[in-house]
């Protein structure tokens, strides 16, 4: 047998081997199926025909024997062509095993026709001999129990069965047909099992599946599976069905997907992609565009949610991409578009006219409007829009769709929508309509981003059009055509340059459309016109008519002022004649505008007066300010009540009155100026500067007493700290004017000033008061004033006040008179300033020769001075003891130092000492980096280099001007007493 098989090389010879299993082999027709070894097996099966275990054991043993025989025949020489064509049936033993297994399975199925296990094993066996060896895929992770159809399709692509070395469909056609017949026979007994249907349909995905099985028969099989299985299992069949339809392509794909989308619309986007990129047919862009448009509209209404996570705008953008790529197949041409737009406009007009209802026999009937399509069930409530029906061959009105479904909803994506519509017309070679679209888009967008997007696309279109015209000139031979093309090219270049020149104006239009009340953008637009006076005047007029004063951005009033100055100066260039009457009309109109801020209206009046002054119309300037400052009968209006108009609150504008009074001071009389100042004070809108200016004006005009009255009115109107400045000027002016001639009055003024003055502001007044007493009064009263000052002023100023007090006491009464002042200062001042005061007090006592008093002061001050933070104090005391002390006093000083250092030996004080040392460097703290940082130890060590003390027999202190540290180190004293810092006393 093997020798015969190796000689079979032609298709005819190989085809003669088949059929192998049709009819079903049996020992009667195929005696080689049984061997003497199988007789015992057959007898057992005949005795126990209803034992499933017996049949299953025989089947498994036979399959295992086939597998073992395959391993033994691996070295069998079989022609490559035979191996390729026959695949699993290339060897005679394999063909014999197929017949034996078929005989056994068929015999078992006679007794167990309803066994799923047996049928599944039988079908897998038959598939392995026909489809080839299955490829086992390794997959990590589990599968979702009930995935969405989109995910199920992706998973199914990975789970599709694959085989290797199948049986050739032409040579082994009989076996392929027998396999199909076996599957069909299994469904007679087990029609409701989806596993068998999935195994069956997997054959249709086999690359070697015969064409007469994998097309029409496959489609009918899928349909039969859907009719047979319950609806709960349809998803498993649809997954395979859709994948099969995608691979086959053509009308089959579209028909299958339409059937599925009628049940589940979640794959609509996948179907749209297939329509544009079908497997074996022409794309259908019109159907895809209508489907995407329908999805976009439903998504915007909340009736559809994209399984891919796309937003409604992204779906619309996908529609626009289809329109751009397939413009001829999707959209109407220009003429049809214009007619459609006209018909839509007429329909909207009719829809806006609500007709009166009519009735027949009491029932309302429709008397107008478009016809409503009737669905299959007779329902007319849901009309079918032809633009959303994929099967409707009518093309789309792209302009209307983008304006209605795009620009009407997604206003923030206007740039992309306008460029998409223009690209559509460019693809259809309607260049004039594309330009019109670009221009319309530039005039309607509201953001700079959209403007830049449209403008850049417009520029690229113009550049590409010029390039195309230049290319056509190279190939043009006809002179008339060439001249016409050159003319068109020149016009296109001119339009391109004009577009570049118009960019600033177009961009400004965008900003003005976005916020018509943006004053700054209107000013930019005016500046863009340059010296074109006519355009500038038109822009000013348009701006003032457009802007809402209550919603305008800051400096709206400056537009009126600039417009008036435009006429005053004779235009932008200044070459026209000045037109003061027009300027006055503009300012007159501005005075009636209800500005948001009263100061804006006040500035209008001030500018009017300044304009009259520039042209020497002084009386007109005064009259303008008199009109502006007219006081109404009711003066109790609230200046900050914004519900009132700016004109009603103008009389309380300090800005207006300040300009008015300056104008009166410049060109008016003293009496008129005083009247204006008095009016300001009467309205109670004056500030401190007005008081000072009024008083200064009266002083310049020799009205000194009246100026002092103004100061007094000012200090009555204002409280501290504002009144402090007025008091300061008032008192200095009064003392300068009268000196000591009106001393009692001056004293009363100072007492009034100090009566309510807070501590932080009274120091300058006390100093001025004391100076007055020193110059014109009594020194004793001056000292009492200083004494009061040290008690009243703020704590931060007390040290300086005591310093001045001590200096004045020393100057007037001598050094001894300062002792009680020092004592009270030590009691009152804080610790840090107390130490400094004690040092000065001790220096005073040393000057007076009171050594013991000075030492007591040092001892008292030591409790406030940390040796690490205040080394200067301890250095002073050390020098003092060296110069004037004895061994006992020096020991006492060292003891106090150690006690104070222990008191301050905390982490906080140590950190403070370190911080201070870092700021001051190494000055007075150490000699070098190897020396300790204790300044006191440094001073003591320096003192130890020479004889600081003499023997006890030596009497009298050393001279005050002698320096113990300056003695040479060689001149030591044999009787010198060595004192250690660590010695206990």
GROMACS .gro file of N, CA, C and O in nm, residues 41 221 269 379 443 563 649 703 899 941 953:
model
   44
   41UNK      N    1  -1.297  -0.679   2.056
   41UNK     CA    2  -1.361  -0.548   2.080
   41UNK      C    3  -1.501  -0.545   2.025
   41UNK      O    4  -1.596  -0.498   2.090
  221UNK      N    5  -2.636   2.945   0.611
  221UNK     CA    6  -2.612   2.877   0.738
  221UNK      C    7  -2.621   2.974   0.855
  221UNK      O    8  -2.680   2.944   0.959
  269UNK      N    9  -2.070   5.331   1.342
  269UNK     CA   10  -1.945   5.395   1.302
  269UNK      C   11  -1.853   5.295   1.231
  269UNK      O   12  -1.784   5.331   1.135
  379UNK      N   13  -4.730   5.475   1.117
  379UNK     CA   14  -4.700   5.584   1.212
  379UNK      C   15  -4.640   5.700   1.135
  379UNK      O   16  -4.543   5.684   1.061
  443UNK      N   17  -1.616   8.704   0.824
  443UNK     CA   18  -1.706   8.808   0.875
  443UNK      C   19  -1.797   8.759   0.987
  443UNK      O   20  -1.871   8.840   1.044
  563UNK      N   21  -1.273  11.203   1.980
  563UNK     CA   22  -1.353  11.245   1.864
  563UNK      C   23  -1.364  11.398   1.860
  563UNK      O   24  -1.352  11.459   1.753
  649UNK      N   25  -2.534  11.253   4.010
  649UNK     CA   26  -2.431  11.251   4.115
  649UNK      C   27  -2.309  11.335   4.082
  649UNK      O   28  -2.214  11.340   4.160
  703UNK      N   29  -0.459  13.666   5.327
  703UNK     CA   30  -0.573  13.641   5.415
  703UNK      C   31  -0.531  13.537   5.520
  703UNK      O   32  -0.575  13.423   5.518
  899UNK      N   33   2.638   8.383   8.575
  899UNK     CA   34   2.499   8.369   8.614
  899UNK      C   35   2.405   8.409   8.501
  899UNK      O   36   2.307   8.341   8.471
  941UNK      N   37   4.129   8.720   7.776
  941UNK     CA   38   4.256   8.662   7.736
  941UNK      C   39   4.355   8.771   7.695
  941UNK      O   40   4.474   8.764   7.720
  953UNK      N   41   4.970   9.609   9.774
  953UNK     CA   42   5.040   9.721   9.836
  953UNK      C   43   5.037   9.844   9.750
  953UNK      O   44   5.060   9.956   9.798
   0.00000   0.00000   0.00000
